[in-house]
Short mmCIF file of C-alpha atoms in Angstrom, two decimals:
data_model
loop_
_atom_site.label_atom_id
_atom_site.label_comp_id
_atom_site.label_asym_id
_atom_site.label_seq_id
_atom_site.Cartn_x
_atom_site.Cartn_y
_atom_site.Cartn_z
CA UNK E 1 0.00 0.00 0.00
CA UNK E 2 1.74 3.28 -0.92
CA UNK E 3 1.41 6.01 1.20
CA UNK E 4 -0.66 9.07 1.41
CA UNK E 5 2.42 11.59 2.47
CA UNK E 6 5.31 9.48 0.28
CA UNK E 7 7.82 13.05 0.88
CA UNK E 8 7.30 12.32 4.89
CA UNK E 9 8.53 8.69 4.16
CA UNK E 10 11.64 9.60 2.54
CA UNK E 11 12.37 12.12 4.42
CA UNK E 12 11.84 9.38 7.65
CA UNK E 13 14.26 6.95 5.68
CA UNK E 14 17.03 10.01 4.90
CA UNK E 15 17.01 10.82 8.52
CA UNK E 16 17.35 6.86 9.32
CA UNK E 17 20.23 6.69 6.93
CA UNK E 18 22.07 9.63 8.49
CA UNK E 19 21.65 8.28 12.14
CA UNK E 20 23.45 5.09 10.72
CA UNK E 21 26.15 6.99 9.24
CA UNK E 22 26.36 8.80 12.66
CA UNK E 23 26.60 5.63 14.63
CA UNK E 24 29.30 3.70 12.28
CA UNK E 25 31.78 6.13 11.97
CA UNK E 26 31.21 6.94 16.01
CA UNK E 27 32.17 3.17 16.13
CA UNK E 28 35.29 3.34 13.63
CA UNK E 29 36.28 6.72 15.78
CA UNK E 30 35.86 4.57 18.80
CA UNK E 31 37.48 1.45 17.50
CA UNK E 32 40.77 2.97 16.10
CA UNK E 33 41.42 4.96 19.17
CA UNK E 34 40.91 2.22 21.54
CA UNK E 35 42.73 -0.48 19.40
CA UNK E 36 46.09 2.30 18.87
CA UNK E 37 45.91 4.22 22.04
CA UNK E 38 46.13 7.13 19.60
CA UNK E 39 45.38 8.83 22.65
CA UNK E 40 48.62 8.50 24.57
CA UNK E 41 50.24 10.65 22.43
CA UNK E 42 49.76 14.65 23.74
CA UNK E 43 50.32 15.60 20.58
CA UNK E 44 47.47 14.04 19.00
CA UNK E 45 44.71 16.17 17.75
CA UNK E 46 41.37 16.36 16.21
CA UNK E 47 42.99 17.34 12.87
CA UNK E 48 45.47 14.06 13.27
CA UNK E 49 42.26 12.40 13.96
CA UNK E 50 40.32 13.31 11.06
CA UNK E 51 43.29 13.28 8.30
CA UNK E 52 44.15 9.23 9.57
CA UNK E 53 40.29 8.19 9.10
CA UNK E 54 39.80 10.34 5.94
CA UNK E 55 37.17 11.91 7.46
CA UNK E 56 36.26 15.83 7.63
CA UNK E 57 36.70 16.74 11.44
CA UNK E 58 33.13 18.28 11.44
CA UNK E 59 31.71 14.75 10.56
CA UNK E 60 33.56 12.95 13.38
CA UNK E 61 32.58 15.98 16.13
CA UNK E 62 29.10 15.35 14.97
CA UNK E 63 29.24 11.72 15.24
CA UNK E 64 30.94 11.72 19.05
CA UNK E 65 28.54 14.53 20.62
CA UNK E 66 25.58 12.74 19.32
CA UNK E 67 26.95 9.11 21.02
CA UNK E 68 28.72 10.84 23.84
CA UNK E 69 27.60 14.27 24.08
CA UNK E 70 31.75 15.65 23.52
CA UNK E 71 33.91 17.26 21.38
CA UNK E 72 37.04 15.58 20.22
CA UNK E 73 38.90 16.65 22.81
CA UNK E 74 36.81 16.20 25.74
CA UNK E 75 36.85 12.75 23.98
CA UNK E 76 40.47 12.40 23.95
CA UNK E 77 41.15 13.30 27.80
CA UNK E 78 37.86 10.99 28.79
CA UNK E 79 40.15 8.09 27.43
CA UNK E 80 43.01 9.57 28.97
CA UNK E 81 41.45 9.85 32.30
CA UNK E 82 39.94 5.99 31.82
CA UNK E 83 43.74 5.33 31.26
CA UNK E 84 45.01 7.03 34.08
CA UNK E 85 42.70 5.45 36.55
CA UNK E 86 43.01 2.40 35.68
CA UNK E 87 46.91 2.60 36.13
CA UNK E 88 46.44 4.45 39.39
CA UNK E 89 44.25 1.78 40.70
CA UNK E 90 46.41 -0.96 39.43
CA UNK E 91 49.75 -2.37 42.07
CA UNK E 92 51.70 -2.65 38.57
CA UNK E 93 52.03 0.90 38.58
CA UNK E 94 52.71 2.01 42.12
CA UNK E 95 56.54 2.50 41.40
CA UNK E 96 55.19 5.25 38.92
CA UNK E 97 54.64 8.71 39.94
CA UNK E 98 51.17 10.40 39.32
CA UNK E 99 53.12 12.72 36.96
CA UNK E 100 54.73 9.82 34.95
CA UNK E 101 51.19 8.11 34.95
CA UNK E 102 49.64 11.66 33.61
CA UNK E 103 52.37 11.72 30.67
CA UNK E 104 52.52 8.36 29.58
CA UNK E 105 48.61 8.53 29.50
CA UNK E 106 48.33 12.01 27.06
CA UNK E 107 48.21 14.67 29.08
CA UNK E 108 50.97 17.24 28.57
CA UNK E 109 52.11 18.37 31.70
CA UNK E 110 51.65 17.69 35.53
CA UNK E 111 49.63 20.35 35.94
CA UNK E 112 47.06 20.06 32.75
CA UNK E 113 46.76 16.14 34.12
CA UNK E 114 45.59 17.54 37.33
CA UNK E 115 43.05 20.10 36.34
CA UNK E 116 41.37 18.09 34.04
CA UNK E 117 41.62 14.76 35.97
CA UNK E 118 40.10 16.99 39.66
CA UNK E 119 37.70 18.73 37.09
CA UNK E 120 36.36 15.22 35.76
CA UNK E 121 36.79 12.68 38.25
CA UNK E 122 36.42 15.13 41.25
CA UNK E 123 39.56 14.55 43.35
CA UNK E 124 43.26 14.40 42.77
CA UNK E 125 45.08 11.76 40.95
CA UNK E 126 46.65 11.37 44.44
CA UNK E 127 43.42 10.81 46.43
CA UNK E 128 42.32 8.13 44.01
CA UNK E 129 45.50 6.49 44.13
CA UNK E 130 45.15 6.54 47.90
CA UNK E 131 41.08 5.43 47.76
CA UNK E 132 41.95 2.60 44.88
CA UNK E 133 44.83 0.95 45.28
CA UNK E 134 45.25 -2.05 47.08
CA UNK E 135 46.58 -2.36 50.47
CA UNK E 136 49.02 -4.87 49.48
CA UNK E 137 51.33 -3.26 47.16
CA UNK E 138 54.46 -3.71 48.90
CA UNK E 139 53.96 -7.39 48.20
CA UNK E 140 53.51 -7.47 44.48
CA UNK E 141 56.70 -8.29 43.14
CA UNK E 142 56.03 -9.89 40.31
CA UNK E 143 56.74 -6.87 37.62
#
């Protein structure tokens, strides 16, 4: 049965199609930057971002604030921060100082690791160290 407003169902169908475009390349952004750890590197930027995937920089913006509601940057330091907390948490990485952690995660300096790291996770990279890490450190020796 054809419909009685065919323009609204294109128009339906155009908006489905975008939404799909949307979601894939939010899952190629995703995928690359997870499987490189792009990230790590504090000189990585949205332009890098968009010139490795091909991709106009507008396109991929779109794509992540729609999926996560952030820019590419606020992107980049959310993975940083996931990076950083998980080493902070983890007895591997006690013989590491928070400022070595903040580096070798993206950030590029001490002090840009701890604004954005109190800002987002709402205490210092020292505090959650304290709160996460287990109480055994001293006895893993096996790194």
């Amino acid at each position: 049965m054809k419909s009685k407003y065919p323009s609204l169902d294109r128009e339906s169908l155009r908006k489905q199609e975008r939404a799909e475009r949307i979601k894939l390349l939010y899952e190629k952004v995703a995928k690359m930057l997870n499987s490189h750890k792009s990230f790590r590197d504090p000189t990585y930027t949205a332009k890098r971002l968009s010139d490795e995937l091909n991709v106009d920089g507008r396109k991929i913006n779109t794509a992540l604030r729609t999926h996560t509601g952030m820019s590419i940057c606020a992107y980049l330091n959310s993975l940083r921060l996931q990076d950083a907390c998980s080493k902070l948490a983890n007895p591997r990485f006690a013989k590491y100082t928070i400022e070595e952690i903040g580096l070798s995660v993206g950030f590029i300096s001490r002090q840009n690791f701890y604004l954005v790291f109190t800002r987002e996770i709402g205490c210092t990279p020292r505090d959650y160290k304290l709160r996460h890490l287990p109480e055994n450190v001293g006895q893993c020796d096996s790194d």
